[in-house]
Structures are given as structure tokens and as C-alpha cells.
mmCIF file with all atom_site columns, C-alpha atoms in Angstrom:
data_model
loop_
_atom_site.group_PDB
_atom_site.id
_atom_site.type_symbol
_atom_site.label_atom_id
_atom_site.label_alt_id
_atom_site.label_comp_id
_atom_site.label_asym_id
_atom_site.label_entity_id
_atom_site.label_seq_id
_atom_site.pdbx_PDB_ins_code
_atom_site.Cartn_x
_atom_site.Cartn_y
_atom_site.Cartn_z
_atom_site.occupancy
_atom_site.B_iso_or_equiv
_atom_site.pdbx_formal_charge
_atom_site.auth_seq_id
_atom_site.auth_comp_id
_atom_site.auth_asym_id
_atom_site.auth_atom_id
_atom_site.pdbx_PDB_model_num
ATOM 1   C CA . UNK A 1 1   ? 59.592 73.812 114.560 1.00 71.00 ? 1   UNK A CA 1
ATOM 2   C CA . UNK A 1 2   ? 60.863 74.794 111.179 1.00 77.00 ? 2   UNK A CA 1
ATOM 3   C CA . UNK A 1 3   ? 64.273 73.553 110.064 1.00 91.00 ? 3   UNK A CA 1
ATOM 4   C CA . UNK A 1 4   ? 65.886 76.185 107.884 1.00 94.00 ? 4   UNK A CA 1
ATOM 5   C CA . UNK A 1 5   ? 69.444 76.048 106.473 1.00 95.00 ? 5   UNK A CA 1
ATOM 6   C CA . UNK A 1 6   ? 71.114 78.987 104.887 1.00 97.00 ? 6   UNK A CA 1
ATOM 7   C CA . UNK A 1 7   ? 73.911 78.518 102.217 1.00 97.00 ? 7   UNK A CA 1
ATOM 8   C CA . UNK A 1 8   ? 76.154 81.106 100.596 1.00 97.00 ? 8   UNK A CA 1
ATOM 9   C CA . UNK A 1 9   ? 78.440 80.182 97.700  1.00 96.00 ? 9   UNK A CA 1
ATOM 10  C CA . UNK A 1 10  ? 81.008 82.546 96.310  1.00 95.00 ? 10  UNK A CA 1
ATOM 11  C CA . UNK A 1 11  ? 83.668 82.602 93.516  1.00 92.00 ? 11  UNK A CA 1
ATOM 12  C CA . UNK A 1 12  ? 84.322 83.854 90.090  1.00 88.00 ? 12  UNK A CA 1
ATOM 13  C CA . UNK A 1 13  ? 82.108 83.478 87.007  1.00 84.00 ? 13  UNK A CA 1
ATOM 14  C CA . UNK A 1 14  ? 82.847 80.180 85.187  1.00 83.00 ? 14  UNK A CA 1
ATOM 15  C CA . UNK A 1 15  ? 83.597 78.204 88.518  1.00 88.00 ? 15  UNK A CA 1
ATOM 16  C CA . UNK A 1 16  ? 80.104 76.879 88.685  1.00 90.00 ? 16  UNK A CA 1
ATOM 17  C CA . UNK A 1 17  ? 78.860 79.090 91.538  1.00 92.00 ? 17  UNK A CA 1
ATOM 18  C CA . UNK A 1 18  ? 75.437 79.506 90.274  1.00 90.00 ? 18  UNK A CA 1
ATOM 19  C CA . UNK A 1 19  ? 75.179 75.877 88.912  1.00 93.00 ? 19  UNK A CA 1
ATOM 20  C CA . UNK A 1 20  ? 76.173 74.660 92.250  1.00 94.00 ? 20  UNK A CA 1
ATOM 21  C CA . UNK A 1 21  ? 73.374 76.577 93.973  1.00 93.00 ? 21  UNK A CA 1
ATOM 22  C CA . UNK A 1 22  ? 70.926 75.266 91.388  1.00 93.00 ? 22  UNK A CA 1
ATOM 23  C CA . UNK A 1 23  ? 71.916 71.726 91.836  1.00 94.00 ? 23  UNK A CA 1
ATOM 24  C CA . UNK A 1 24  ? 71.782 71.904 95.734  1.00 93.00 ? 24  UNK A CA 1
ATOM 25  C CA . UNK A 1 25  ? 68.397 73.630 95.591  1.00 91.00 ? 25  UNK A CA 1
ATOM 26  C CA . UNK A 1 26  ? 66.970 71.019 93.234  1.00 91.00 ? 26  UNK A CA 1
ATOM 27  C CA . UNK A 1 27  ? 68.414 68.184 95.201  1.00 91.00 ? 27  UNK A CA 1
ATOM 28  C CA . UNK A 1 28  ? 66.820 69.462 98.453  1.00 84.00 ? 28  UNK A CA 1
ATOM 29  C CA . UNK A 1 29  ? 63.484 70.358 96.796  1.00 80.00 ? 29  UNK A CA 1
ATOM 30  C CA . UNK A 1 30  ? 62.920 67.353 94.571  1.00 77.00 ? 30  UNK A CA 1
ATOM 31  C CA . UNK A 1 31  ? 64.901 64.541 96.200  1.00 84.00 ? 31  UNK A CA 1
ATOM 32  C CA . UNK A 1 32  ? 64.604 65.455 99.879  1.00 87.00 ? 32  UNK A CA 1
ATOM 33  C CA . UNK A 1 33  ? 61.068 66.752 99.673  1.00 89.00 ? 33  UNK A CA 1
ATOM 34  C CA . UNK A 1 34  ? 62.035 70.118 101.124 1.00 92.00 ? 34  UNK A CA 1
ATOM 35  C CA . UNK A 1 35  ? 61.618 73.627 99.839  1.00 93.00 ? 35  UNK A CA 1
ATOM 36  C CA . UNK A 1 36  ? 64.347 75.832 98.466  1.00 93.00 ? 36  UNK A CA 1
ATOM 37  C CA . UNK A 1 37  ? 64.833 79.283 97.103  1.00 94.00 ? 37  UNK A CA 1
ATOM 38  C CA . UNK A 1 38  ? 68.008 80.779 95.373  1.00 95.00 ? 38  UNK A CA 1
ATOM 39  C CA . UNK A 1 39  ? 69.235 84.312 94.666  1.00 95.00 ? 39  UNK A CA 1
ATOM 40  C CA . UNK A 1 40  ? 72.118 84.889 92.315  1.00 92.00 ? 40  UNK A CA 1
ATOM 41  C CA . UNK A 1 41  ? 74.440 87.849 91.975  1.00 87.00 ? 41  UNK A CA 1
ATOM 42  C CA . UNK A 1 42  ? 77.111 88.257 89.330  1.00 76.00 ? 42  UNK A CA 1
ATOM 43  C CA . UNK A 1 43  ? 78.917 90.886 87.252  1.00 70.00 ? 43  UNK A CA 1
ATOM 44  C CA . UNK A 1 44  ? 78.246 91.927 83.711  1.00 64.00 ? 44  UNK A CA 1
ATOM 45  C CA . UNK A 1 45  ? 81.040 89.726 82.439  1.00 58.00 ? 45  UNK A CA 1
ATOM 46  C CA . UNK A 1 46  ? 80.346 86.076 81.533  1.00 59.00 ? 46  UNK A CA 1
ATOM 47  C CA . UNK A 1 47  ? 83.480 84.727 83.187  1.00 66.00 ? 47  UNK A CA 1
ATOM 48  C CA . UNK A 1 48  ? 85.996 85.970 85.684  1.00 69.00 ? 48  UNK A CA 1
ATOM 49  C CA . UNK A 1 49  ? 83.959 88.535 87.678  1.00 78.00 ? 49  UNK A CA 1
ATOM 50  C CA . UNK A 1 50  ? 82.747 88.045 91.228  1.00 83.00 ? 50  UNK A CA 1
ATOM 51  C CA . UNK A 1 51  ? 79.563 86.116 91.750  1.00 90.00 ? 51  UNK A CA 1
ATOM 52  C CA . UNK A 1 52  ? 77.536 84.763 94.657  1.00 92.00 ? 52  UNK A CA 1
ATOM 53  C CA . UNK A 1 53  ? 74.506 82.508 95.176  1.00 95.00 ? 53  UNK A CA 1
ATOM 54  C CA . UNK A 1 54  ? 72.441 82.252 98.406  1.00 97.00 ? 54  UNK A CA 1
ATOM 55  C CA . UNK A 1 55  ? 69.994 79.424 99.239  1.00 96.00 ? 55  UNK A CA 1
ATOM 56  C CA . UNK A 1 56  ? 67.497 79.098 101.851 1.00 96.00 ? 56  UNK A CA 1
ATOM 57  C CA . UNK A 1 57  ? 66.436 75.465 102.307 1.00 95.00 ? 57  UNK A CA 1
ATOM 58  C CA . UNK A 1 58  ? 63.571 74.633 104.680 1.00 94.00 ? 58  UNK A CA 1
ATOM 59  C CA . UNK A 1 59  ? 61.110 71.776 105.617 1.00 92.00 ? 59  UNK A CA 1
ATOM 60  C CA . UNK A 1 60  ? 58.334 74.307 105.067 1.00 93.00 ? 60  UNK A CA 1
ATOM 61  C CA . UNK A 1 61  ? 57.660 76.850 102.385 1.00 93.00 ? 61  UNK A CA 1
ATOM 62  C CA . UNK A 1 62  ? 60.388 79.520 102.095 1.00 93.00 ? 62  UNK A CA 1
ATOM 63  C CA . UNK A 1 63  ? 58.593 82.856 102.513 1.00 92.00 ? 63  UNK A CA 1
ATOM 64  C CA . UNK A 1 64  ? 61.703 84.965 102.992 1.00 93.00 ? 64  UNK A CA 1
ATOM 65  C CA . UNK A 1 65  ? 64.432 84.169 100.482 1.00 93.00 ? 65  UNK A CA 1
ATOM 66  C CA . UNK A 1 66  ? 67.140 86.326 101.827 1.00 95.00 ? 66  UNK A CA 1
ATOM 67  C CA . UNK A 1 67  ? 69.715 84.923 104.206 1.00 95.00 ? 67  UNK A CA 1
ATOM 68  C CA . UNK A 1 68  ? 71.297 86.564 107.355 1.00 93.00 ? 68  UNK A CA 1
ATOM 69  C CA . UNK A 1 69  ? 74.171 84.419 108.664 1.00 95.00 ? 69  UNK A CA 1
ATOM 70  C CA . UNK A 1 70  ? 74.753 81.261 106.607 1.00 97.00 ? 70  UNK A CA 1
ATOM 71  C CA . UNK A 1 71  ? 75.089 77.890 108.131 1.00 97.00 ? 71  UNK A CA 1
ATOM 72  C CA . UNK A 1 72  ? 77.205 76.759 105.239 1.00 97.00 ? 72  UNK A CA 1
ATOM 73  C CA . UNK A 1 73  ? 79.735 79.025 103.298 1.00 97.00 ? 73  UNK A CA 1
ATOM 74  C CA . UNK A 1 74  ? 81.328 77.610 100.250 1.00 97.00 ? 74  UNK A CA 1
ATOM 75  C CA . UNK A 1 75  ? 84.200 79.967 98.961  1.00 96.00 ? 75  UNK A CA 1
ATOM 76  C CA . UNK A 1 76  ? 86.167 79.710 95.787  1.00 94.00 ? 76  UNK A CA 1
ATOM 77  C CA . UNK A 1 77  ? 87.830 83.127 95.655  1.00 92.00 ? 77  UNK A CA 1
ATOM 78  C CA . UNK A 1 78  ? 89.686 85.357 98.164  1.00 91.00 ? 78  UNK A CA 1
ATOM 79  C CA . UNK A 1 79  ? 87.517 88.178 97.131  1.00 90.00 ? 79  UNK A CA 1
ATOM 80  C CA . UNK A 1 80  ? 84.307 86.348 98.284  1.00 90.00 ? 80  UNK A CA 1
ATOM 81  C CA . UNK A 1 81  ? 85.940 85.366 101.645 1.00 92.00 ? 81  UNK A CA 1
ATOM 82  C CA . UNK A 1 82  ? 86.884 88.955 102.344 1.00 92.00 ? 82  UNK A CA 1
ATOM 83  C CA . UNK A 1 83  ? 83.424 90.279 101.403 1.00 90.00 ? 83  UNK A CA 1
ATOM 84  C CA . UNK A 1 84  ? 81.265 87.656 103.137 1.00 92.00 ? 84  UNK A CA 1
ATOM 85  C CA . UNK A 1 85  ? 83.499 85.747 105.586 1.00 91.00 ? 85  UNK A CA 1
ATOM 86  C CA . UNK A 1 86  ? 82.261 87.619 108.694 1.00 93.00 ? 86  UNK A CA 1
ATOM 87  C CA . UNK A 1 87  ? 78.710 86.525 107.980 1.00 95.00 ? 87  UNK A CA 1
ATOM 88  C CA . UNK A 1 88  ? 79.184 82.892 108.717 1.00 96.00 ? 88  UNK A CA 1
ATOM 89  C CA . UNK A 1 89  ? 77.515 81.598 111.907 1.00 96.00 ? 89  UNK A CA 1
ATOM 90  C CA . UNK A 1 90  ? 79.948 80.782 114.740 1.00 95.00 ? 90  UNK A CA 1
ATOM 91  C CA . UNK A 1 91  ? 79.292 77.085 114.499 1.00 96.00 ? 91  UNK A CA 1
ATOM 92  C CA . UNK A 1 92  ? 78.853 77.200 110.597 1.00 97.00 ? 92  UNK A CA 1
ATOM 93  C CA . UNK A 1 93  ? 80.548 75.124 108.070 1.00 97.00 ? 93  UNK A CA 1
ATOM 94  C CA . UNK A 1 94  ? 83.257 76.672 105.939 1.00 96.00 ? 94  UNK A CA 1
ATOM 95  C CA . UNK A 1 95  ? 84.289 74.949 102.739 1.00 96.00 ? 95  UNK A CA 1
ATOM 96  C CA . UNK A 1 96  ? 87.001 76.741 100.612 1.00 94.00 ? 96  UNK A CA 1
ATOM 97  C CA . UNK A 1 97  ? 89.367 76.226 97.737  1.00 91.00 ? 97  UNK A CA 1
ATOM 98  C CA . UNK A 1 98  ? 92.788 75.994 99.401  1.00 91.00 ? 98  UNK A CA 1
ATOM 99  C CA . UNK A 1 99  ? 94.762 77.092 96.502  1.00 91.00 ? 99  UNK A CA 1
ATOM 100 C CA . UNK A 1 100 ? 92.692 80.392 95.848  1.00 88.00 ? 100 UNK A CA 1
ATOM 101 C CA . UNK A 1 101 ? 91.488 81.374 99.390  1.00 91.00 ? 101 UNK A CA 1
ATOM 102 C CA . UNK A 1 102 ? 93.683 82.127 102.369 1.00 85.00 ? 102 UNK A CA 1
ATOM 103 C CA . UNK A 1 103 ? 91.856 81.847 105.717 1.00 79.00 ? 103 UNK A CA 1
#
């Protein structure tokens, strides 16, 4: 059976959201021998606007890159938590920046 993990990372531009997704995907794909795909979304501003990255990591080729309900949700802004917080699986892992996100 295929093992697939879905990850969403949200925050503001300049916090390393896209870079974090790239590092996690690269670490899984290259170092762990898995497959990963990443989709990024950000506003027109270089810094300070909302941004999001999603990753699908699997032990087989990722044929569908979009995620449904993430297994892991990393949040670095209240806006990201408000927008995507309900998507986290019931038994999912929530990691958040305690000074910027009120849960």
C-alpha cells in the first residue's frame, strides 16, 4: 500500500515558507528515497503578503500533486490558520508560531 503524507505550510512572505517546503521535499526525495511534489502560492509582493506551500510526499511516484486534508500543518500567521485550519486531519500534527498564531 502506498504511504502518502500531505503537508501545508503557511505564513507571510519572507518567513521562509516556500524555502521550508523546498527543503522538506528535497530531503524526502533525495535523502529518504521518496517522491515529493510542491505547489506554492503567494501574493504579488515580495515580503509581507500571505503565502502557502503544499507538499505531497510518497513512497511511490506522486501522480496527483494537490492535497486534501494535510497530515502536517505548519502555521506562521493567524491569517493562514484562519484560512486553512479546518483542513487539518483529525489526527494531524499542528505546528504553529506561538507569538503570531492564536489557536
